[in-house]
Amino acid sequence: MGNALRQYRLSRQVAASSEQPPESGPDTIVGTSPAIVEVLKTIGRVADSGACVLITGESGTGKEVIARALHRHSGRSGPFLAINCSAIVETLLESELFGHEKGAFTGADARKAGKFEITSDGTLFLDEIGELQPTLQAKLLRVLQEGSYTRVGGSQELHSNARIIAATHRDLQAMVREGSFREDLYYRLNVIRMHLPPLRERPQDLAALVEHLLGRIEKRLHRTAVRLSETAWRLIREYPWPGNVRELENILTRAAVLAPGDTLTPDLLGLSTPSAAASDDPSQPELELITLETLEARHVGAILEHTHWHKGKTCEILGISRPALDRKIAKYGIA
Ligand SMILES: Nc1ncnc2c1ncn2[C@@H]1O[C@H](COP(=O)(O)OP(=O)(O)OP(=O)(O)O)[C@@H](O)[C@H]1O
Ligand SMILES: [Mg+2]
């Protein structure tokens, strides 16, 4: 038996023998496509190694599920914490990651432990790593190289053994070439690489995913026997799923909530082709009596959503600078 196959079986055994019900955990990975099989094999091989893992893939493809599975099979005693590097302003992110001393900045009225401290025996999942700003890239590199860091406003050297898993939907190698991501940090993070192809490129995973997600939805909604009609299933197979598994989950959940019975019919899925959507409602939108600020907050939020929190693209579309965007996000509390 080849080593790869043995590892794959091992990872399946690990999944089957864990205390958690295998069908419903936040780290349950389903699918039989070559990409998913490869991911399972890699988890079996590297989970307990402590090596950095870089997970790439479009939004909603399952990057966090993989990170959680790696942590669960790592045998590490500490917690799993996730932090989205693009969701908060840089200064706040620095203190979230490394902690701060009392008085480090206005409002820092007590010392606070950072994520590196809290996950010292656990796993730190750095989501959207491609959005990390240069100063934090340098600080992260230092923890990865030397295991040491200091709290914001502090001078004491602290040590962290946190296992780092990073994820991004961006092409980090291209960012290295452009000079917006440090090459040395890229190599430190890219020790083990896992890639999740978009859902439209692995249609063989659809059936298992639908079954898995419907099971979760049943539990959440206290329902039984929620199922798809034949035409709904055909529609699901034809749809390209730009938002990947997350979109599939959202659409199934909404359909289950709206369904009068247990069968999900195509109309409940609300999946339309672009041409059908365009001819949907030709009537004028109603005028909303709202302030410019509200309008701005909504528009900034909508564009961030559209770009999947890609701040560079968002700035380009909005025609504003990066600091201006960060100020608006903080001002309006967009999350
Ligand atoms: N292979 C899979 N097996 C089971 N569930 C999955 C799988 N892939 C994704 N999911 C589910 O789909 C949802 C989205 O997955 P996840 O949050 O891991 O994606 P992501 O790549 O981190 O997305 P985003 O870029 O939007 O943060 C989750 O509810 C997750 O449980
Ligand atoms: Mg994610």
Tab-separated table of C-alpha atoms and ligand atoms in Angstrom:
chain	number	residue	atom	x	y	z
A	1	MET	CA	0.000	0.000	0.000
A	2	GLY	CA	1.396	3.394	-0.973
A	3	ASN	CA	2.283	5.836	1.767
A	4	ALA	CA	-0.242	8.351	0.513
A	5	LEU	CA	-3.080	5.850	0.691
A	6	ARG	CA	-2.083	4.741	4.167
A	7	GLN	CA	-2.097	8.355	5.317
A	8	TYR	CA	-5.517	8.906	3.785
A	9	ARG	CA	-6.931	5.913	5.648
A	10	LEU	CA	-5.289	7.146	8.803
A	11	SER	CA	-6.919	10.531	8.485
A	12	ARG	CA	-10.285	8.856	7.866
A	13	GLN	CA	-9.772	6.767	10.985
A	14	VAL	CA	-8.838	9.802	13.001
A	15	ALA	CA	-12.022	11.506	11.854
A	16	ALA	CA	-14.115	8.421	12.622
A	17	SER	CA	-12.648	7.708	16.050
A	18	SER	CA	-12.891	11.197	17.547
A	19	GLU	CA	-15.401	11.868	20.308
A	20	GLN	CA	-17.246	14.475	18.290
A	21	PRO	CA	-20.115	13.200	16.154
A	22	PRO	CA	-18.314	13.050	12.813
A	23	GLU	CA	-21.264	14.254	10.769
A	24	SER	CA	-21.866	17.593	12.415
A	25	GLY	CA	-18.745	19.278	13.807
A	26	PRO	CA	-17.499	22.641	12.570
A	27	ASP	CA	-14.400	20.765	11.383
A	28	THR	CA	-16.083	17.958	9.489
A	29	ILE	CA	-14.821	17.815	5.932
A	30	VAL	CA	-16.958	16.062	3.377
A	31	GLY	CA	-16.307	15.401	-0.291
A	32	THR	CA	-14.678	12.832	-2.511
A	33	SER	CA	-13.057	15.010	-5.167
A	34	PRO	CA	-9.306	14.533	-5.670
A	35	ALA	CA	-8.736	17.932	-4.023
A	36	ILE	CA	-10.616	16.953	-0.852
A	37	VAL	CA	-8.937	13.530	-0.741
A	38	GLU	CA	-5.580	15.296	-1.001
A	39	VAL	CA	-6.553	17.676	1.804
A	40	LEU	CA	-7.550	14.774	4.070
A	41	LYS	CA	-4.288	12.979	3.352
A	42	THR	CA	-2.300	16.102	4.133
A	43	ILE	CA	-4.168	16.619	7.396
A	44	GLY	CA	-3.331	13.036	8.369
A	45	ARG	CA	0.306	13.673	7.588
A	46	VAL	CA	0.935	17.114	9.074
A	47	ALA	CA	-1.660	17.818	11.783
A	48	ASP	CA	0.613	16.927	14.708
A	49	SER	CA	3.787	18.409	13.224
A	50	GLY	CA	3.393	22.010	14.314
A	51	ALA	CA	4.491	23.168	10.851
A	52	CYS	CA	2.972	26.331	9.393
A	53	VAL	CA	0.192	25.694	6.923
A	54	LEU	CA	-0.971	28.040	4.192
A	55	ILE	CA	-4.504	27.399	2.930
A	56	THR	CA	-5.547	29.030	-0.324
A	57	GLY	CA	-8.900	29.134	-2.069
A	58	GLU	CA	-11.745	31.434	-3.027
A	59	SER	CA	-14.084	32.779	-0.409
A	60	GLY	CA	-16.406	30.137	1.041
A	61	THR	CA	-14.416	27.117	-0.155
A	62	GLY	CA	-13.842	25.750	3.354
A	63	LYS	CA	-10.519	27.222	4.466
A	64	GLU	CA	-11.569	27.611	8.089
A	65	VAL	CA	-13.005	24.073	8.245
A	66	ILE	CA	-9.596	22.762	7.195
A	67	ALA	CA	-7.835	24.898	9.807
A	68	ARG	CA	-10.154	23.615	12.539
A	69	ALA	CA	-9.638	20.007	11.451
A	70	LEU	CA	-5.871	20.502	11.572
A	71	HIS	CA	-6.168	21.826	15.097
A	72	ARG	CA	-8.442	19.028	16.296
A	73	HIS	CA	-6.039	16.369	15.025
A	74	SER	CA	-2.946	18.210	16.276
A	75	GLY	CA	-3.167	16.947	19.842
A	76	ARG	CA	-2.461	20.483	21.044
A	77	SER	CA	-3.987	21.300	24.409
A	78	GLY	CA	-4.602	25.011	23.855
A	79	PRO	CA	-7.463	26.724	22.055
A	80	PHE	CA	-8.106	27.373	18.379
A	81	LEU	CA	-8.499	31.076	17.684
A	82	ALA	CA	-9.219	32.723	14.369
A	83	ILE	CA	-8.515	36.309	13.476
A	84	ASN	CA	-9.382	38.049	10.239
A	85	CYS	CA	-6.445	40.268	9.264
A	86	SER	CA	-8.593	42.418	6.978
A	87	ALA	CA	-11.533	43.039	9.283
A	88	ILE	CA	-9.972	45.511	11.728
A	89	VAL	CA	-7.688	48.514	11.523
A	90	GLU	CA	-3.974	47.878	11.731
A	91	THR	CA	-3.323	49.281	15.212
A	92	LEU	CA	-6.174	47.273	16.682
A	93	LEU	CA	-4.992	44.155	14.883
A	94	GLU	CA	-1.512	44.578	16.330
A	95	SER	CA	-2.866	44.699	19.864
A	96	GLU	CA	-5.247	41.792	19.153
A	97	LEU	CA	-2.338	39.661	17.958
A	98	PHE	CA	0.391	40.679	20.386
A	99	GLY	CA	-1.516	42.189	23.312
A	100	HIS	CA	-0.789	45.550	24.892
A	101	GLU	CA	0.505	47.031	28.118
A	102	LYS	CA	-1.534	49.284	30.338
A	103	GLY	CA	-1.332	52.832	28.966
A	104	ALA	CA	0.048	51.741	25.574
A	105	PHE	CA	-2.532	53.964	23.883
A	106	THR	CA	-5.606	55.974	24.788
A	107	GLY	CA	-8.165	53.584	26.194
A	108	ALA	CA	-5.636	50.879	27.126
A	109	ASP	CA	-6.545	50.969	30.822
A	110	ALA	CA	-5.305	47.464	31.587
A	111	ARG	CA	-2.760	45.011	30.228
A	112	LYS	CA	-4.294	42.713	27.651
A	113	ALA	CA	-3.050	39.345	26.414
A	114	GLY	CA	-2.841	38.935	22.654
A	115	LYS	CA	-3.864	35.979	20.536
A	116	PHE	CA	-0.261	34.718	20.381
A	117	GLU	CA	-0.230	34.522	24.159
A	118	ILE	CA	-3.638	32.859	24.442
A	119	THR	CA	-2.890	30.252	21.762
A	120	SER	CA	0.635	29.495	22.898
A	121	ASP	CA	-0.348	25.812	23.281
A	122	GLY	CA	-2.997	25.987	20.608
A	123	THR	CA	-3.555	27.107	17.055
A	124	LEU	CA	-3.773	30.626	15.698
A	125	PHE	CA	-5.635	30.917	12.414
A	126	LEU	CA	-4.669	34.065	10.514
A	127	ASP	CA	-7.410	34.569	7.963
A	128	GLU	CA	-6.963	36.903	4.965
A	129	ILE	CA	-3.214	37.012	5.589
A	130	GLY	CA	-2.718	38.837	2.284
A	131	GLU	CA	-4.210	41.973	3.881
A	132	LEU	CA	-1.536	42.177	6.584
A	133	GLN	CA	0.265	45.536	6.482
A	134	PRO	CA	4.093	45.713	6.172
A	135	THR	CA	4.803	46.580	9.813
A	136	LEU	CA	2.749	43.648	11.025
A	137	GLN	CA	4.271	41.399	8.380
A	138	ALA	CA	7.665	42.174	9.943
A	139	LYS	CA	6.405	41.518	13.464
A	140	LEU	CA	4.795	38.246	12.413
A	141	LEU	CA	7.990	37.149	10.685
A	142	ARG	CA	9.877	37.678	13.928
A	143	VAL	CA	7.500	35.423	15.902
A	144	LEU	CA	7.779	32.764	13.219
A	145	GLN	CA	11.569	32.957	13.108
A	146	GLU	CA	12.427	33.423	16.757
A	147	GLY	CA	9.208	32.616	18.572
A	148	SER	CA	9.411	35.953	20.345
A	149	TYR	CA	7.467	39.204	20.326
A	150	THR	CA	6.564	42.125	22.572
A	151	ARG	CA	3.199	43.524	23.595
A	152	VAL	CA	2.237	46.910	22.135
A	153	GLY	CA	3.838	49.531	24.393
A	154	GLY	CA	5.952	46.898	26.138
A	155	SER	CA	9.598	45.841	26.060
A	156	GLN	CA	9.440	42.425	27.701
A	157	GLU	CA	10.251	39.561	25.325
A	158	LEU	CA	7.451	37.025	25.251
A	159	HIS	CA	7.492	33.590	23.642
A	160	SER	CA	4.797	31.779	21.794
A	161	ASN	CA	4.597	28.218	20.500
A	162	ALA	CA	1.335	28.861	18.728
A	163	ARG	CA	0.805	26.752	15.630
A	164	ILE	CA	0.167	29.132	12.778
A	165	ILE	CA	-2.276	28.432	9.994
A	166	ALA	CA	-2.753	31.215	7.469
A	167	ALA	CA	-5.378	31.515	4.764
A	168	THR	CA	-5.986	33.765	1.825
A	169	HIS	CA	-8.061	34.011	-1.336
A	170	ARG	CA	-5.322	36.129	-2.911
A	171	ASP	CA	-2.316	35.097	-4.964
A	172	LEU	CA	0.453	35.655	-2.390
A	173	GLN	CA	3.180	34.765	-4.856
A	174	ALA	CA	2.002	37.531	-7.179
A	175	MET	CA	1.913	39.887	-4.178
A	176	VAL	CA	5.521	38.940	-3.421
A	177	ARG	CA	6.460	39.764	-7.017
A	178	GLU	CA	4.630	43.102	-6.788
A	179	GLY	CA	6.383	43.868	-3.520
A	180	SER	CA	3.269	44.078	-1.346
A	181	PHE	CA	3.974	40.882	0.598
A	182	ARG	CA	7.329	39.985	2.141
A	183	GLU	CA	9.063	37.109	0.424
A	184	ASP	CA	10.699	35.816	3.614
A	185	LEU	CA	7.328	35.766	5.384
A	186	TYR	CA	5.753	33.999	2.414
A	187	TYR	CA	8.289	31.174	2.646
A	188	ARG	CA	7.835	30.921	6.413
A	189	LEU	CA	4.066	30.563	6.030
A	190	ASN	CA	4.114	28.356	2.951
A	191	VAL	CA	5.759	25.331	4.589
A	192	ILE	CA	2.731	23.131	3.971
A	193	ARG	CA	0.368	24.273	1.260
A	194	MET	CA	-3.247	23.239	0.881
A	195	HIS	CA	-5.440	24.488	-1.923
A	196	LEU	CA	-9.214	24.298	-2.117
A	197	PRO	CA	-10.510	24.617	-5.672
A	198	PRO	CA	-13.814	26.449	-6.157
A	199	LEU	CA	-16.952	24.330	-5.874
A	200	ARG	CA	-17.729	24.662	-9.605
A	201	GLU	CA	-14.504	22.733	-10.304
A	202	ARG	CA	-15.461	19.809	-8.075
A	203	PRO	CA	-19.087	18.963	-8.850
A	204	GLN	CA	-18.556	15.459	-7.457
A	205	ASP	CA	-18.567	17.005	-3.955
A	206	LEU	CA	-22.007	18.584	-4.353
A	207	ALA	CA	-24.164	15.619	-3.312
A	208	ALA	CA	-22.187	14.914	-0.141
A	209	LEU	CA	-22.083	18.604	0.753
A	210	VAL	CA	-25.831	19.057	0.256
A	211	GLU	CA	-26.507	16.036	2.445
A	212	HIS	CA	-24.112	17.254	5.124
A	213	LEU	CA	-25.459	20.806	5.091
A	214	LEU	CA	-29.106	19.670	5.124
A	215	GLY	CA	-28.295	17.548	8.180
A	216	ARG	CA	-26.866	20.594	9.930
A	217	ILE	CA	-29.833	22.725	8.905
A	218	GLU	CA	-32.273	20.123	10.249
A	219	LYS	CA	-30.550	20.235	13.621
A	220	ARG	CA	-30.439	24.007	13.703
A	221	LEU	CA	-34.085	24.416	12.714
A	222	HIS	CA	-35.319	21.392	14.716
A	223	ARG	CA	-36.663	19.766	11.603
A	224	THR	CA	-36.435	16.306	10.133
A	225	ALA	CA	-36.269	14.954	6.606
A	226	VAL	CA	-35.612	18.220	4.771
A	227	ARG	CA	-34.886	17.248	1.182
A	228	LEU	CA	-34.508	18.661	-2.314
A	229	SER	CA	-37.008	18.150	-5.103
A	230	GLU	CA	-35.536	16.668	-8.250
A	231	THR	CA	-35.676	19.948	-10.162
A	232	ALA	CA	-34.111	21.814	-7.243
A	233	TRP	CA	-31.245	19.333	-7.253
A	234	ARG	CA	-30.813	19.815	-11.006
A	235	LEU	CA	-30.691	23.581	-10.509
A	236	ILE	CA	-28.069	23.187	-7.791
A	237	ARG	CA	-25.915	21.101	-10.106
A	238	GLU	CA	-26.172	23.685	-12.893
A	239	TYR	CA	-25.512	26.770	-10.785
A	240	PRO	CA	-21.833	27.932	-10.755
A	241	TRP	CA	-21.699	28.787	-6.989
A	242	PRO	CA	-19.494	31.904	-7.049
A	243	GLY	CA	-19.734	32.036	-3.241
A	244	ASN	CA	-18.856	28.341	-2.990
A	245	VAL	CA	-19.894	26.154	-0.033
A	246	ARG	CA	-20.830	29.149	2.095
A	247	GLU	CA	-23.299	30.298	-0.556
A	248	LEU	CA	-24.685	26.773	-0.860
A	249	GLU	CA	-25.225	26.651	2.885
A	250	ASN	CA	-26.926	30.060	2.968
A	251	ILE	CA	-29.244	29.236	0.099
A	252	LEU	CA	-30.244	25.877	1.562
A	253	THR	CA	-30.846	27.464	4.966
A	254	ARG	CA	-33.034	30.202	3.542
A	255	ALA	CA	-34.990	27.696	1.472
A	256	ALA	CA	-35.536	25.461	4.510
A	257	VAL	CA	-36.772	28.414	6.567
A	258	LEU	CA	-39.200	29.491	3.840
A	259	ALA	CA	-40.387	26.019	2.850
A	260	PRO	CA	-43.962	25.248	3.933
A	261	GLY	CA	-43.125	21.536	4.097
A	262	ASP	CA	-39.964	19.447	4.038
A	263	THR	CA	-39.299	19.572	0.316
A	264	LEU	CA	-37.142	22.365	-1.081
A	265	THR	CA	-38.397	23.373	-4.512
A	266	PRO	CA	-36.510	25.509	-7.095
A	267	ASP	CA	-38.540	28.670	-6.368
A	268	LEU	CA	-37.338	28.577	-2.737
A	269	LEU	CA	-33.695	28.475	-3.789
A	270	GLY	CA	-33.976	31.834	-5.525
A	271	LEU	CA	-31.210	30.909	-7.939
A	272	SER	CA	-31.706	32.730	-11.166
A	273	THR	CA	-29.544	33.129	-14.215
A	274	PRO	CA	-28.182	36.666	-14.696
A	275	SER	CA	-30.573	37.261	-17.636
A	276	ALA	CA	-33.610	36.213	-15.581
A	277	ALA	CA	-32.502	38.418	-12.698
A	278	ALA	CA	-32.132	41.409	-14.999
A	279	SER	CA	-35.710	41.127	-16.226
A	280	ASP	CA	-37.004	40.457	-12.718
A	281	ASP	CA	-38.343	43.791	-11.575
A	282	PRO	CA	-38.212	46.721	-13.950
A	283	SER	CA	-40.001	49.128	-11.605
A	284	GLN	CA	-38.077	52.049	-10.102
A	285	PRO	CA	-36.647	51.580	-6.590
A	286	GLU	CA	-38.473	53.604	-3.979
A	287	LEU	CA	-36.759	56.815	-2.774
A	288	GLU	CA	-35.322	56.328	0.695
A	289	LEU	CA	-35.285	59.305	3.061
A	290	ILE	CA	-31.874	58.702	4.655
A	291	THR	CA	-28.839	60.825	5.523
A	292	LEU	CA	-25.675	60.950	3.431
A	293	GLU	CA	-23.799	59.250	6.267
A	294	THR	CA	-26.153	56.285	6.295
A	295	LEU	CA	-25.883	56.086	2.545
A	296	GLU	CA	-22.086	56.186	2.751
A	297	ALA	CA	-21.922	53.537	5.496
A	298	ARG	CA	-24.146	51.220	3.480
A	299	HIS	CA	-22.263	51.791	0.260
A	300	VAL	CA	-18.852	51.181	1.847
A	301	GLY	CA	-20.226	48.004	3.451
A	302	ALA	CA	-21.735	46.827	0.171
A	303	ILE	CA	-18.511	47.332	-1.773
A	304	LEU	CA	-16.492	45.570	0.944
A	305	GLU	CA	-18.888	42.659	0.699
A	306	HIS	CA	-18.653	42.698	-3.074
A	307	THR	CA	-14.840	42.492	-2.972
A	308	HIS	CA	-14.901	39.954	-0.139
A	309	TRP	CA	-13.135	42.502	2.073
A	310	HIS	CA	-10.374	43.013	-0.430
A	311	LYS	CA	-9.399	46.471	0.776
A	312	GLY	CA	-7.197	47.292	-2.213
A	313	LYS	CA	-10.022	46.667	-4.679
A	314	THR	CA	-12.498	48.439	-2.402
A	315	CYS	CA	-10.333	51.577	-2.326
A	316	GLU	CA	-10.054	51.452	-6.096
A	317	ILE	CA	-13.805	51.204	-6.607
A	318	LEU	CA	-14.598	53.878	-4.001
A	319	GLY	CA	-11.771	56.124	-5.186
A	320	ILE	CA	-10.392	56.662	-1.683
A	321	SER	CA	-7.099	55.941	0.060
A	322	ARG	CA	-6.455	52.981	2.309
A	323	PRO	CA	-6.309	55.068	5.544
A	324	ALA	CA	-9.550	56.781	4.495
A	325	LEU	CA	-11.186	53.392	4.051
A	326	ASP	CA	-9.921	52.200	7.443
A	327	ARG	CA	-11.319	55.353	9.063
A	328	LYS	CA	-14.724	54.797	7.501
A	329	ILE	CA	-14.765	51.135	8.588
A	330	ALA	CA	-13.943	52.177	12.153
A	331	LYS	CA	-16.362	55.137	12.107
A	332	TYR	CA	-19.320	53.111	10.925
A	333	GLY	CA	-18.311	49.953	12.812
A	334	ILE	CA	-18.535	47.896	9.642
A	335	ALA	CA	-17.823	44.238	10.371
B	1	LIG	N1	-15.575	20.264	2.515
B	1	LIG	C1	-16.480	20.714	3.390
B	1	LIG	N2	-17.161	19.834	4.155
B	1	LIG	C2	-18.083	20.282	5.015
B	1	LIG	N3	-18.434	21.559	5.190
B	1	LIG	C3	-17.792	22.467	4.461
B	1	LIG	C4	-16.782	22.098	3.526
B	1	LIG	N4	-16.321	23.209	2.943
B	1	LIG	C5	-16.997	24.240	3.483
B	1	LIG	N5	-17.901	23.810	4.399
B	1	LIG	C6	-18.851	24.664	5.158
B	1	LIG	O1	-19.052	25.832	4.388
B	1	LIG	C7	-19.030	27.005	5.183
B	1	LIG	C8	-17.922	27.917	4.729
B	1	LIG	O2	-16.659	27.331	5.012
B	1	LIG	P1	-15.430	28.174	5.613
B	1	LIG	O3	-15.906	29.210	6.549
B	1	LIG	O4	-14.407	27.211	6.092
B	1	LIG	O5	-14.926	28.832	4.243
B	1	LIG	P2	-13.798	29.935	4.028
B	1	LIG	O6	-12.989	29.484	2.867
B	1	LIG	O7	-13.095	30.196	5.314
B	1	LIG	O8	-14.700	31.132	3.587
B	1	LIG	P3	-14.475	32.734	3.718
B	1	LIG	O9	-13.441	33.060	2.715
B	1	LIG	O10	-15.842	33.215	3.350
B	1	LIG	O11	-14.085	33.010	5.118
B	1	LIG	C9	-18.887	26.543	6.606
B	1	LIG	O12	-20.134	26.470	7.223
B	1	LIG	C10	-18.280	25.153	6.467
B	1	LIG	O13	-18.667	24.338	7.536
B	2	MG	MG	-12.948	32.016	6.366
